[in-house]
mmCIF file of C-alpha atoms and ligand atoms in Angstrom:
data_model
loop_
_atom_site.group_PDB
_atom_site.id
_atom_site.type_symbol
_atom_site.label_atom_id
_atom_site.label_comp_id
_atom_site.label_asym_id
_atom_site.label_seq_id
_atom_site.Cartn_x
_atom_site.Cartn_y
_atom_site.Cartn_z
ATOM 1 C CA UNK A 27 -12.573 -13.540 -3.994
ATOM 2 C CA UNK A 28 -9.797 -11.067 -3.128
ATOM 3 C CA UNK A 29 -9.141 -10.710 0.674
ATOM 4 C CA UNK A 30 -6.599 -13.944 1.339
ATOM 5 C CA UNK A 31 -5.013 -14.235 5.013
ATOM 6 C CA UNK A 32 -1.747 -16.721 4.740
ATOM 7 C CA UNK A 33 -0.675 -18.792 7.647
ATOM 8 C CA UNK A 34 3.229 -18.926 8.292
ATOM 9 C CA UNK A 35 5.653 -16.415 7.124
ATOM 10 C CA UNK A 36 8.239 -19.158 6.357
ATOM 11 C CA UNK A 37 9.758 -20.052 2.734
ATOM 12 C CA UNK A 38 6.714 -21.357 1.337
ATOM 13 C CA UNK A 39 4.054 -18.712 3.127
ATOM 14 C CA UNK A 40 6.186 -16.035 1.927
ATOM 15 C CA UNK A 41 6.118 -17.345 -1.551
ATOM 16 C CA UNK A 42 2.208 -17.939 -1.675
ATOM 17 C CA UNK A 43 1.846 -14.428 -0.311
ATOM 18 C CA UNK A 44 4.051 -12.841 -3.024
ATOM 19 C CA UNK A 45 2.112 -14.764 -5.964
ATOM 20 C CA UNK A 46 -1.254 -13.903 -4.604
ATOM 21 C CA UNK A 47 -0.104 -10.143 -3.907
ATOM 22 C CA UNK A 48 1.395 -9.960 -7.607
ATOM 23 C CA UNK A 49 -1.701 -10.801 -9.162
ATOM 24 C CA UNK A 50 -3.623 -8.072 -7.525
ATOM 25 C CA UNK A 51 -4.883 -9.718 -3.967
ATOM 26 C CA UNK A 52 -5.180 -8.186 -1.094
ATOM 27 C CA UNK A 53 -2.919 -10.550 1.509
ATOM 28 C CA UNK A 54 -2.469 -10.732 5.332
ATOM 29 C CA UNK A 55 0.365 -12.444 6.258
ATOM 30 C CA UNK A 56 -0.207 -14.083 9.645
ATOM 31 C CA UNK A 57 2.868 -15.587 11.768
ATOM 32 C CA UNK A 58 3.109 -15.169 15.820
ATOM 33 C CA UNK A 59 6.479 -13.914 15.155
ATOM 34 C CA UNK A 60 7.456 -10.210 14.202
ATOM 35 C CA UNK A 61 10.814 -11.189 12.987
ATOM 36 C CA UNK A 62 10.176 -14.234 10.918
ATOM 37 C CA UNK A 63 6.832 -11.467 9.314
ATOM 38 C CA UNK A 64 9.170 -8.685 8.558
ATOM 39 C CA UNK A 65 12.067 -11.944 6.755
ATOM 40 C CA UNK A 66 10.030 -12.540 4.682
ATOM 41 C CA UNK A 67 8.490 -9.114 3.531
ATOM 42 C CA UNK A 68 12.340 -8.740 2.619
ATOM 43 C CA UNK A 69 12.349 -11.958 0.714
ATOM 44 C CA UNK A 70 9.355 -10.870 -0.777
ATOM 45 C CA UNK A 71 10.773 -7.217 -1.689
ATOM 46 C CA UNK A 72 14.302 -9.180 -2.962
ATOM 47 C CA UNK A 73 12.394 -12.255 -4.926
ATOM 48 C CA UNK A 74 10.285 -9.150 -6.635
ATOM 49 C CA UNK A 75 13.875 -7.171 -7.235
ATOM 50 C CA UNK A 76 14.862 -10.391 -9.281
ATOM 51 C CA UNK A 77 11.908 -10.024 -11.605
ATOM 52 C CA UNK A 78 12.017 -6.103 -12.121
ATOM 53 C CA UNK A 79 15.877 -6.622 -12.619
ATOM 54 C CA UNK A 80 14.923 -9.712 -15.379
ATOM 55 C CA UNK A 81 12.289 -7.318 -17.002
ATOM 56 C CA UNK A 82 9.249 -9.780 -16.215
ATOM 57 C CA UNK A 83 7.969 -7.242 -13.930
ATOM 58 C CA UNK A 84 8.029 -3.509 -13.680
ATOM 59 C CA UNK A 85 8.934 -1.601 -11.024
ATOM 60 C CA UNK A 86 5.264 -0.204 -10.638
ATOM 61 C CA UNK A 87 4.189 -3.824 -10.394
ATOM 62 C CA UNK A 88 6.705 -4.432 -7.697
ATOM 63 C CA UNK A 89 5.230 -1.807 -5.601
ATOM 64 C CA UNK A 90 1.541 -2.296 -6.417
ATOM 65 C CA UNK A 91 2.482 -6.084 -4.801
ATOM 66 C CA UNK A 92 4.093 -4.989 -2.038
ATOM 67 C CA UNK A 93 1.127 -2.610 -1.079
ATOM 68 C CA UNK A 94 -1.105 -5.315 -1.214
ATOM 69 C CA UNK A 95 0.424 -7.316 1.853
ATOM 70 C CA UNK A 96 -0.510 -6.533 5.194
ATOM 71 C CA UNK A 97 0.779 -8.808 8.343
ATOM 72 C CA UNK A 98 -0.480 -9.673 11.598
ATOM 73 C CA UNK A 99 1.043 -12.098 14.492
ATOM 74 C CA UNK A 100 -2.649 -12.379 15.462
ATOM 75 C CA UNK A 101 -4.040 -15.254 13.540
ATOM 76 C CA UNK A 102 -7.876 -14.503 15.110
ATOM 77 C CA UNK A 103 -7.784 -11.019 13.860
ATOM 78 C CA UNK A 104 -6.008 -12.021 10.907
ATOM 79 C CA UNK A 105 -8.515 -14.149 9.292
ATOM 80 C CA UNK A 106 -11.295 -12.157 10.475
ATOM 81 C CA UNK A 107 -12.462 -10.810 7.332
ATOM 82 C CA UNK A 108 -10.533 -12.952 4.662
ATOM 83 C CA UNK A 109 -12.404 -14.818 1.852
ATOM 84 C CA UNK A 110 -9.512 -17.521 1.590
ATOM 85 C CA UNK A 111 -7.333 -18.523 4.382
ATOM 86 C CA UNK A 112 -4.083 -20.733 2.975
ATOM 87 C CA UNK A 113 -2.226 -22.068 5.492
ATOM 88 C CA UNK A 114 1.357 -22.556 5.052
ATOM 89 C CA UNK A 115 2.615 -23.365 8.821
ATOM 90 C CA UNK A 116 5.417 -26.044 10.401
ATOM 91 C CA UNK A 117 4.387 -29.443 8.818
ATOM 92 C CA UNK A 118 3.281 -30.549 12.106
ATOM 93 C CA UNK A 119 0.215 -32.226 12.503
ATOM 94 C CA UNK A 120 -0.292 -31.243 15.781
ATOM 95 C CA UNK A 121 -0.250 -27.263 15.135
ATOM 96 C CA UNK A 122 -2.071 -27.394 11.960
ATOM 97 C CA UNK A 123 -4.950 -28.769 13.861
ATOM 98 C CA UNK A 124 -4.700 -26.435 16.427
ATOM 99 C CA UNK A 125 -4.760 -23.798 13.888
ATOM 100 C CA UNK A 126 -7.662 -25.219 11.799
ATOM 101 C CA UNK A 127 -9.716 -25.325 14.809
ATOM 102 C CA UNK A 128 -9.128 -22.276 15.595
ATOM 103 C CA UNK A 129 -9.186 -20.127 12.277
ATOM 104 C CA UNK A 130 -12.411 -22.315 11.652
ATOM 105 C CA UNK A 131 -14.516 -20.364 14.762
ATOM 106 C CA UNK A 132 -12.840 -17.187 13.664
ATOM 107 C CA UNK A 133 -12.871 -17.154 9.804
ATOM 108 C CA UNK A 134 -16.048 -15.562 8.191
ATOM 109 C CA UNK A 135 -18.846 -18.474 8.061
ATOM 110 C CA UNK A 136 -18.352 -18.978 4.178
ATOM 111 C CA UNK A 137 -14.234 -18.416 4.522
ATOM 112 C CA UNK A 138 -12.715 -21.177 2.468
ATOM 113 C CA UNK A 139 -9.848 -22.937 4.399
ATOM 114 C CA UNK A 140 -6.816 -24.039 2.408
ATOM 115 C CA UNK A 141 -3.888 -25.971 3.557
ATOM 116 C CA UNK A 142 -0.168 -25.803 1.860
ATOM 117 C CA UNK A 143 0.666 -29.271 3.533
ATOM 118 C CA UNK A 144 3.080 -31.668 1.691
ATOM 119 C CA UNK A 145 1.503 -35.080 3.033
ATOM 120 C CA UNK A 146 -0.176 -34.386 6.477
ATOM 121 C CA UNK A 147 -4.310 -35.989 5.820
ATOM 122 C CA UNK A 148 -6.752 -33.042 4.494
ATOM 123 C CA UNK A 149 -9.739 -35.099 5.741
ATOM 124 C CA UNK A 150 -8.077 -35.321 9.358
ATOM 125 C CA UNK A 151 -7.157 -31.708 9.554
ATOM 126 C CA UNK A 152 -10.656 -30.933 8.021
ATOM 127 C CA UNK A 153 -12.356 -32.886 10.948
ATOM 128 C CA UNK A 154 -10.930 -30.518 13.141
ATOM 129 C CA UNK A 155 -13.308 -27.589 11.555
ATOM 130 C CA UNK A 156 -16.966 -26.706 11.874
ATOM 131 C CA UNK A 157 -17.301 -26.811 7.925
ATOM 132 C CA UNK A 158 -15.552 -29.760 6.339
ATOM 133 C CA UNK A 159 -16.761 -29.415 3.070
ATOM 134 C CA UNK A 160 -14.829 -25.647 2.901
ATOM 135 C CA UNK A 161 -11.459 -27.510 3.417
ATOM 136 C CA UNK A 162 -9.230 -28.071 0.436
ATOM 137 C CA UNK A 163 -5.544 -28.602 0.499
ATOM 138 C CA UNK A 164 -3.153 -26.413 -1.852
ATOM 139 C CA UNK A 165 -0.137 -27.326 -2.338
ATOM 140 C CA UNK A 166 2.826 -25.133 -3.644
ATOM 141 C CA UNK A 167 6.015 -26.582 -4.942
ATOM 142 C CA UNK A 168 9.355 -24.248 -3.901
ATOM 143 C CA UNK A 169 9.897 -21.425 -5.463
ATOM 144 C CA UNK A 170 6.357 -20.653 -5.298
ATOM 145 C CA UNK A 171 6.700 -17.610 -7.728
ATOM 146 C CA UNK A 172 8.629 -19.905 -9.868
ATOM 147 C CA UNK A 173 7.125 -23.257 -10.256
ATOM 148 C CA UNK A 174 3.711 -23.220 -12.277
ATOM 149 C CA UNK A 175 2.220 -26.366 -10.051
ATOM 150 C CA UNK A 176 -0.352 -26.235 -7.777
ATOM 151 C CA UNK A 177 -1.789 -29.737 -6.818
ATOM 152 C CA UNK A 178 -5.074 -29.212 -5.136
ATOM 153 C CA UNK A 179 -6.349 -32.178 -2.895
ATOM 154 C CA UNK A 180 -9.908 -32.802 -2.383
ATOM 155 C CA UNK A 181 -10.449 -34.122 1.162
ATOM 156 C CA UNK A 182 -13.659 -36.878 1.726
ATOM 157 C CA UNK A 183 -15.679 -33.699 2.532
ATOM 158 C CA UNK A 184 -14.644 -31.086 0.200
ATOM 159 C CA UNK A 185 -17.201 -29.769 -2.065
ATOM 160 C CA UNK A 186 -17.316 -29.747 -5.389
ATOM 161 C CA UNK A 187 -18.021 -25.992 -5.647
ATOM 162 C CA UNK A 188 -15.071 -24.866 -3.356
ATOM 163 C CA UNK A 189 -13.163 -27.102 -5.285
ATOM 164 C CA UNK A 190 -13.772 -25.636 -8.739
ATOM 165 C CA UNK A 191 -12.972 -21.668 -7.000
ATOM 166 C CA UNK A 192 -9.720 -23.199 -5.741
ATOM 167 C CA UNK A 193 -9.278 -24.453 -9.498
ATOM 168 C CA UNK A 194 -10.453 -20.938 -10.717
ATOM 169 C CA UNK A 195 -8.198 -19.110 -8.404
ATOM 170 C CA UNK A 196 -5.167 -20.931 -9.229
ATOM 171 C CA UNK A 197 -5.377 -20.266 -12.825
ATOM 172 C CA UNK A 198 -5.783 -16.695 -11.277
ATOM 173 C CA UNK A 199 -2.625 -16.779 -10.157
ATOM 174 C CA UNK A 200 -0.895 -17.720 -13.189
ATOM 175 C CA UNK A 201 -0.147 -21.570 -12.496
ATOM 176 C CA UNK A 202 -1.643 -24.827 -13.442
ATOM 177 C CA UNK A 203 -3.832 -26.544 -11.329
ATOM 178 C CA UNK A 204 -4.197 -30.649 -10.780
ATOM 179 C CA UNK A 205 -7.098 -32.439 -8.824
ATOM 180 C CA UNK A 206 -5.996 -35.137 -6.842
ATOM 181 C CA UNK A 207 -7.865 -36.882 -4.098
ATOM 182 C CA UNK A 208 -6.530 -37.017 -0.293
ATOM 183 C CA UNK A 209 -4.460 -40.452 -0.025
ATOM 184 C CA UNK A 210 -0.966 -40.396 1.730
ATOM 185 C CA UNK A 211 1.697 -38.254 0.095
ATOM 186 C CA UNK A 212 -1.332 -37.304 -2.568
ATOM 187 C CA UNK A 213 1.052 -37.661 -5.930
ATOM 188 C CA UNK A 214 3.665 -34.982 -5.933
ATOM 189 C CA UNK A 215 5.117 -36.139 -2.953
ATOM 190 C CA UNK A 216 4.210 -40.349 -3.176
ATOM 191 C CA UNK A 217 6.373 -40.257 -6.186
ATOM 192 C CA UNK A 218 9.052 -37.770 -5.425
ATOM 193 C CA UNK A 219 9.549 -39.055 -1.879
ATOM 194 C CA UNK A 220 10.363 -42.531 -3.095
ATOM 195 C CA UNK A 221 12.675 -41.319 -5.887
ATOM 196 C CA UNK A 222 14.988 -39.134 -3.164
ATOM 197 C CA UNK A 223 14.436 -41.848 -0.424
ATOM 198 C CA UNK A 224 15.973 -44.310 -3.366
ATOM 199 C CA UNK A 225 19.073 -41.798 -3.975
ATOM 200 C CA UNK A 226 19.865 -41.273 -0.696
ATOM 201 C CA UNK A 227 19.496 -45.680 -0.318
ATOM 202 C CA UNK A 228 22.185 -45.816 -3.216
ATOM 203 C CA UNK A 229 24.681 -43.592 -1.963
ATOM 204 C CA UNK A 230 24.374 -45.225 2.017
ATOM 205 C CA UNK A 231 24.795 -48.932 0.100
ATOM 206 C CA UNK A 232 28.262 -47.152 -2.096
ATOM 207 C CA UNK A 233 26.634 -47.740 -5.202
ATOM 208 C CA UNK A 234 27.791 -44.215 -6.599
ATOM 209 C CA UNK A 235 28.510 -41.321 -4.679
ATOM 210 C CA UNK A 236 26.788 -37.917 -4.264
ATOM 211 C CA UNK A 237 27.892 -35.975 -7.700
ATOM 212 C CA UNK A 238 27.241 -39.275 -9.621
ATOM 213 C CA UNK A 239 23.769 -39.959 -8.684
ATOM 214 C CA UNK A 240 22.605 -36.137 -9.094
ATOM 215 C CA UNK A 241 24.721 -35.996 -12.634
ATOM 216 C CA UNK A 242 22.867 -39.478 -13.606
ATOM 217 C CA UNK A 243 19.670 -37.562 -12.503
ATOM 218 C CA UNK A 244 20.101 -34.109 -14.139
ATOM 219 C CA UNK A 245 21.639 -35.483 -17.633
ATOM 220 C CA UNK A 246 19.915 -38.423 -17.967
ATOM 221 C CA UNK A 247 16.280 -37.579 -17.194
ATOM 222 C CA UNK A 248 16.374 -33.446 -17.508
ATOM 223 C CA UNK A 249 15.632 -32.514 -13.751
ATOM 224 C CA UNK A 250 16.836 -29.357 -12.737
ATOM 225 C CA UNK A 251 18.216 -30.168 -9.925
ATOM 226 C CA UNK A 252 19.270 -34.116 -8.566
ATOM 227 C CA UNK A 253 17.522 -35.979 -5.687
ATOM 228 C CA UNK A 254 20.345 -35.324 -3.073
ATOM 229 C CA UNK A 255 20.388 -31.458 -4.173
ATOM 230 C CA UNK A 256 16.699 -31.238 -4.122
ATOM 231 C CA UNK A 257 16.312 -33.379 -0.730
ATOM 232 C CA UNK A 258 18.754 -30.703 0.027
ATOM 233 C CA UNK A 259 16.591 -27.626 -0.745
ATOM 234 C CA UNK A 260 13.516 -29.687 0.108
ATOM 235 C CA UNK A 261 14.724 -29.461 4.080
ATOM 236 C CA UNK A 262 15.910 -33.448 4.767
ATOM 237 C CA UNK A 263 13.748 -33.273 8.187
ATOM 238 C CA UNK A 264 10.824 -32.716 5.641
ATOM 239 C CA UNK A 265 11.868 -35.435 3.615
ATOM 240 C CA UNK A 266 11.963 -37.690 6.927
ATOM 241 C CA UNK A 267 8.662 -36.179 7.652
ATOM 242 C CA UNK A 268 6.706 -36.759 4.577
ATOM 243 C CA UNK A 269 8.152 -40.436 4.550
ATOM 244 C CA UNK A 270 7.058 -41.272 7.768
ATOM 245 C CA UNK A 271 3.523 -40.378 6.852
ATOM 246 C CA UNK A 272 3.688 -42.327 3.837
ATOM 247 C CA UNK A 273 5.100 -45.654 5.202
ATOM 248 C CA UNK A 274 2.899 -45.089 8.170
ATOM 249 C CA UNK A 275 0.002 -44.603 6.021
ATOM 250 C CA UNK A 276 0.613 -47.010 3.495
ATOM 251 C CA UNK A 277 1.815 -49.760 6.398
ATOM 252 C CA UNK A 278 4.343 -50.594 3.318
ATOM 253 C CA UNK A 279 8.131 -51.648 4.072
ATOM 254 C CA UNK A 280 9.169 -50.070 0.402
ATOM 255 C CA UNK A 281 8.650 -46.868 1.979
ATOM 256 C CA UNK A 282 10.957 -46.397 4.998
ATOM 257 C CA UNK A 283 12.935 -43.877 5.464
ATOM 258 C CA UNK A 284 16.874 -44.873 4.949
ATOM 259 C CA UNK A 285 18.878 -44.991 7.726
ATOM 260 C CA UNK A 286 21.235 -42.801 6.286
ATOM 261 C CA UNK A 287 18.292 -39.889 6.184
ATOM 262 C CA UNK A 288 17.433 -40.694 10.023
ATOM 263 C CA UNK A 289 21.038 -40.476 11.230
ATOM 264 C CA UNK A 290 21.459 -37.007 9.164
ATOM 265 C CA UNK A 291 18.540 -35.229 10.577
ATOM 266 C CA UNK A 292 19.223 -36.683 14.185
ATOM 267 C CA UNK A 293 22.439 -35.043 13.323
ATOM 268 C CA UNK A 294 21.100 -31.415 12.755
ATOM 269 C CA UNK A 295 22.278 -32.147 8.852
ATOM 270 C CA UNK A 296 18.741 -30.476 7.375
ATOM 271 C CA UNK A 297 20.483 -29.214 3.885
ATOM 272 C CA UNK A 298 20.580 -25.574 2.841
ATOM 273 C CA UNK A 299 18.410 -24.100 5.712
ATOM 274 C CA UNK A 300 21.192 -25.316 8.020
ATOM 275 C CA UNK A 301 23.885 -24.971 5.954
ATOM 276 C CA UNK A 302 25.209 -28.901 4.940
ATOM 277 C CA UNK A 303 23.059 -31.864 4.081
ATOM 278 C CA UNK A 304 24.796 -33.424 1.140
ATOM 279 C CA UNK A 305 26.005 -30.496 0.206
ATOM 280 C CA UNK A 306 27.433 -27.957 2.081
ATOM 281 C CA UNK A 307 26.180 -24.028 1.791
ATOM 282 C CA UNK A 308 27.823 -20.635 2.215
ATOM 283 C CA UNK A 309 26.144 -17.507 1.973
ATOM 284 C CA UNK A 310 26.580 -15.475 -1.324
ATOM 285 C CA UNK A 311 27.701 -18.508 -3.261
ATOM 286 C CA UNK A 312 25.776 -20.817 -6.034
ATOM 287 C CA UNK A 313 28.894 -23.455 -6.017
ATOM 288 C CA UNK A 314 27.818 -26.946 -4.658
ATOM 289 C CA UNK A 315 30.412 -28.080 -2.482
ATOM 290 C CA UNK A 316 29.681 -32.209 -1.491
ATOM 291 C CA UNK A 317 29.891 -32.244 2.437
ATOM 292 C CA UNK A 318 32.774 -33.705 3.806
ATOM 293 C CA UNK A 319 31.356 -36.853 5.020
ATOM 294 C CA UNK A 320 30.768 -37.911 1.198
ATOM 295 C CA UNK A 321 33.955 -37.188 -0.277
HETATM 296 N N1 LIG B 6 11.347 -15.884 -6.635
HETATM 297 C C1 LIG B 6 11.293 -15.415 -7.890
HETATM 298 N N2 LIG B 6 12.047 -15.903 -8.899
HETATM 299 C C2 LIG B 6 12.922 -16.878 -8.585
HETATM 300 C C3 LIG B 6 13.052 -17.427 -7.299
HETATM 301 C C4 LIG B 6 12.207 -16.888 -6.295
HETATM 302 N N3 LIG B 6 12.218 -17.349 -5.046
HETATM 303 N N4 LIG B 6 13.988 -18.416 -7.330
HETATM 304 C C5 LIG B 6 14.440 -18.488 -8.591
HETATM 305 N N5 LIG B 6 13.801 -17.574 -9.356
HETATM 306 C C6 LIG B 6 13.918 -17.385 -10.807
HETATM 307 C C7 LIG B 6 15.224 -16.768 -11.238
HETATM 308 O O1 LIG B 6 15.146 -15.364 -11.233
HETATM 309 C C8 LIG B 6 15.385 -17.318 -12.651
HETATM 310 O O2 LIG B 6 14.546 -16.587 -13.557
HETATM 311 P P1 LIG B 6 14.794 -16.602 -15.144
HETATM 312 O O3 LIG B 6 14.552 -18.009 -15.633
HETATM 313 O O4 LIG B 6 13.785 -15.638 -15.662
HETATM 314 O O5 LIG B 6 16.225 -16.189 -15.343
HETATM 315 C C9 LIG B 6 14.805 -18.717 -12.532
HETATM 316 O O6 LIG B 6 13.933 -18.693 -11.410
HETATM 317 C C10 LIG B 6 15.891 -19.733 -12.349
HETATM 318 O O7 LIG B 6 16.611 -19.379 -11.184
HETATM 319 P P2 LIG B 6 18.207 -19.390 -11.087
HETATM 320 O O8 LIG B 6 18.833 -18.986 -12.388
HETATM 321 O O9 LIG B 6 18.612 -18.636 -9.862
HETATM 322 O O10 LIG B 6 18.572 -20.879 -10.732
HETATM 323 P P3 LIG B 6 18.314 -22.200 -11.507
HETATM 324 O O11 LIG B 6 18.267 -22.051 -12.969
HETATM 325 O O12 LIG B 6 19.310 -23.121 -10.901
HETATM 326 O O13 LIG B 6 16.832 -22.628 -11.036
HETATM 327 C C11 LIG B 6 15.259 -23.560 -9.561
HETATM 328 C C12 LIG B 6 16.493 -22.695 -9.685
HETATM 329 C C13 LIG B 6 14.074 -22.855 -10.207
HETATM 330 C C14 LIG B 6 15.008 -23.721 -8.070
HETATM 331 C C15 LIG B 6 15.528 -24.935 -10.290
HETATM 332 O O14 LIG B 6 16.733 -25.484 -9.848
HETATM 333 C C16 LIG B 6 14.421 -25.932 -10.065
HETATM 334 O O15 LIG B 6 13.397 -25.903 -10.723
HETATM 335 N N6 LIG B 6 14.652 -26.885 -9.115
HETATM 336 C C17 LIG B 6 13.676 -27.895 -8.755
HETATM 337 C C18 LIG B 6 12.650 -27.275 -7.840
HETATM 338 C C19 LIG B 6 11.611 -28.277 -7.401
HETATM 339 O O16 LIG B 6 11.582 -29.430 -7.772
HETATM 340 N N7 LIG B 6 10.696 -27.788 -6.542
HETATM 341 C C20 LIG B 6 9.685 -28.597 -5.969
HETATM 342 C C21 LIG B 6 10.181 -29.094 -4.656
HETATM 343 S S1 LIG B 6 8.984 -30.121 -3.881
HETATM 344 C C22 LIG B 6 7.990 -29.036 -3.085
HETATM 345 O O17 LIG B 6 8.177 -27.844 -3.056
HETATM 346 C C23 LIG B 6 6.812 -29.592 -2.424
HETATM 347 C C24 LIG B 6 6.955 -30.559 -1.329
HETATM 348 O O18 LIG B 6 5.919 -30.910 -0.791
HETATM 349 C C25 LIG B 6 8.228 -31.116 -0.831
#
C-alpha cells in the first residue's frame, strides 16, 4: 500500500498526512477549501521544522515528506487512484456519510476506507458504502506526529484481512496499534469523555476550582496535561459532541453532558481554537491563563 488520499485538512487531517508522508507515502490531501489545504501544508512544513530543529529528523527527511503530499479540493478526483482513503473531516455525522457514499462509488473497487472519527458509529457510516467489509475506523489522538496511539475499530462488517493491513500499516507508521470493536465512544473516548465530563461537573458544583483539579490531575496521576486543559485542546464542542453520542447511545443518565459544558459551547467558549475555554489563549505564548469567569 502506498498511495493514501486524506479527507479534511484540519488539525487532525493535517497531522495524519504528515505521519503518513514522513514514513515514505505518497499522500493527497483532500479539503473543498484552498485556504484551510495550503494551513495546513504550513503546519505541516512548521510541525516538521520542530523535529529537524530537535535533531529527530534531518532536513533531507523534511523535504523528502513534504514532496510526498499532494492536495486536491476535489474529493472524486482525489481518491481516484488511492489504495487507502482516511478520512479526517468535521465530526458530523451527517457529512461523513455524505462523504462515505460518495468516496465509496469513486475510490478504486479494492480502496480501503478509513475513518479518523472520535465516537460517530463505524457500522452506520459503513452502511452508507457499497463495500462494508473495507470500512475500518482509525483513530488518531492529537498531536498525531506525537502521540504513538492509534485505536483501530472494527465495524460489524469489517474484515478480518483489512483489519490486519490497517494493523500492519500502523506499525508502518511508527505507532502502536489497538483493536477495539465499534460500541459508542469505542474506549479512548468512553473513558476519557467521562473523566473530563466529571472535571468540568466538579468545578460547576465549587468543589475545587480550575488550577486545582488539573494540578490534582497532572501530580497525582502523571497526565500531561489536566481534564479542563485537555477538554481545552480537545475543542469543548467536541467534547459536547462525543458525549452526546455516548449518553445517546448508551441511553445512560451517568453520561450527560454538564450543564456547565452546554452553556460554554452555546457561548462560543470552544478552548484554544477560539481562544478561551477554561483557559484563555494568546498567540505566541505557552502561559495558561484561567479565564476570567473561573477566577
Ligand atoms: N508535531 C510534531 N511534534 C510536536 C507537535 C506537533 N504537532 N506538538 C508537540 N510536538 C513535540 C515537541 O516538539 C516536543 O518534542 P520533544 O519531546 O522531542 O522535545 C514534544 O512534542 C512535547 O511538546 P512541547 O514541549 O511543546 O509541549 P509539552 O511537553 O507540553 O507536550 C503534548 C505537549 C505532547 C501535547 C502533551 O501536553 C500531551 O501529551 N498532552 C496530552 C495529549 C492528549 O491526551 N492527546 C489525546 C487527545 S484525545 C484525541 O486526540 C482523540 C479524541 O477523539 C478526542
Amino acid at each position: 500500500m502506498n498511495k493514501i488520499a486524506v479527507i479534511g485538512a484540519g488539525t487532525m487531517g493535517n497531522g495524519i498526512a504528515h505521519v503518513f508522508a514522513q514514513s515514505g507515502f505518497s499522500v493527497t490531501l483532500i479539503d473543498v477549501n484552498e485556504n484551510q489545504l495550503q494551513k495546513a501544508l504550513q503546519t505541516i512544513a512548521k510541525n516538521l521544522d520542530r523535529q529537524v530543529s530537535k535533531g529527530t529528523l534531518t532536513e533531507d527527511q523534511k523535504q523528502k515528506a513534504l514532496a510526498n503530499i499532494s492536495t486536491s479540493q476535489d474529493v472524486a478526483q482525489g481518491v481516484s487512484n488511492a489504495e487507502l482513503v482516511v478520512e479526517a473531516a468535521t465530526e458530523n455525522r451527517t457529512l461523513k456519510l455524505e462523504i462515505f457514499k460518495k468516496i465509496s462509488e469513486a475510490a478504486p473497487a479494492d480502496c480501503i476506507l478509513a475513518t479518523n472519527t472520535s465516537s460517530i458509529s463505524i457500522t452506520q457510516i459503513a452502511a452508507a458504502t457499497k463495500k462494508p467489509e473495507l470500512v475500518i475506523g482509525m483513530h488518531f489522538m492529537n498531536p498525531v506526529p506525537v502521540m504513538k496511539l492509534v485505536e483501530i475499530i472494527n465495524g460489524y462488517a469489517t474484515s478480518k484481512e483489512v483489519t490486519e493491513k490497517i494493523v500492519e500499516l500502523s506499525k508502518q507508521l511508527g505507532k502502536i496499534p489497538c483493536v477495539v470493536n465499534d460500541y459508542p465512544g469505542f474506549i479512548a473516548n468512553r473513558i476519557l469523555m467521562p473523566m473530563i465530563n466529571e472535571a468540568i461537573c466538579s468545578l460547576f458544583e465549587g468543589v475545587a476550582g480550575v488550577n486545582e483539579i488539573d494540578t490534582v490531575m497532572k501530580l497525582g496521576m502523571a497526565h500531561p496535561m489536566g481534564p479542563l486543559q485537555l477538554a481545552d485542546f480537545i475543542g469543548l464542542d467536541v467534547c459536547l459532541a462525543i458525549l452526546r453520542v455516548l449518553h445517546e447511545g448508551f441511553g445512560n443518565p451517568k453520561y450527560a453532558p454538564c450543564p456547565l459544558l452546554v452553556n460554554m459551547v452555546t457561548a462560543g467558549k470552544l478552548g484554544v481554537k477560539s481562544g478561551e475555554g477554561f483557559y484563555v489563549y494568546t498567540p505566541g505564548s505557552k502561559e495558561l491563563v484561567v479565564s476570567k469567569s473561573f477566577q
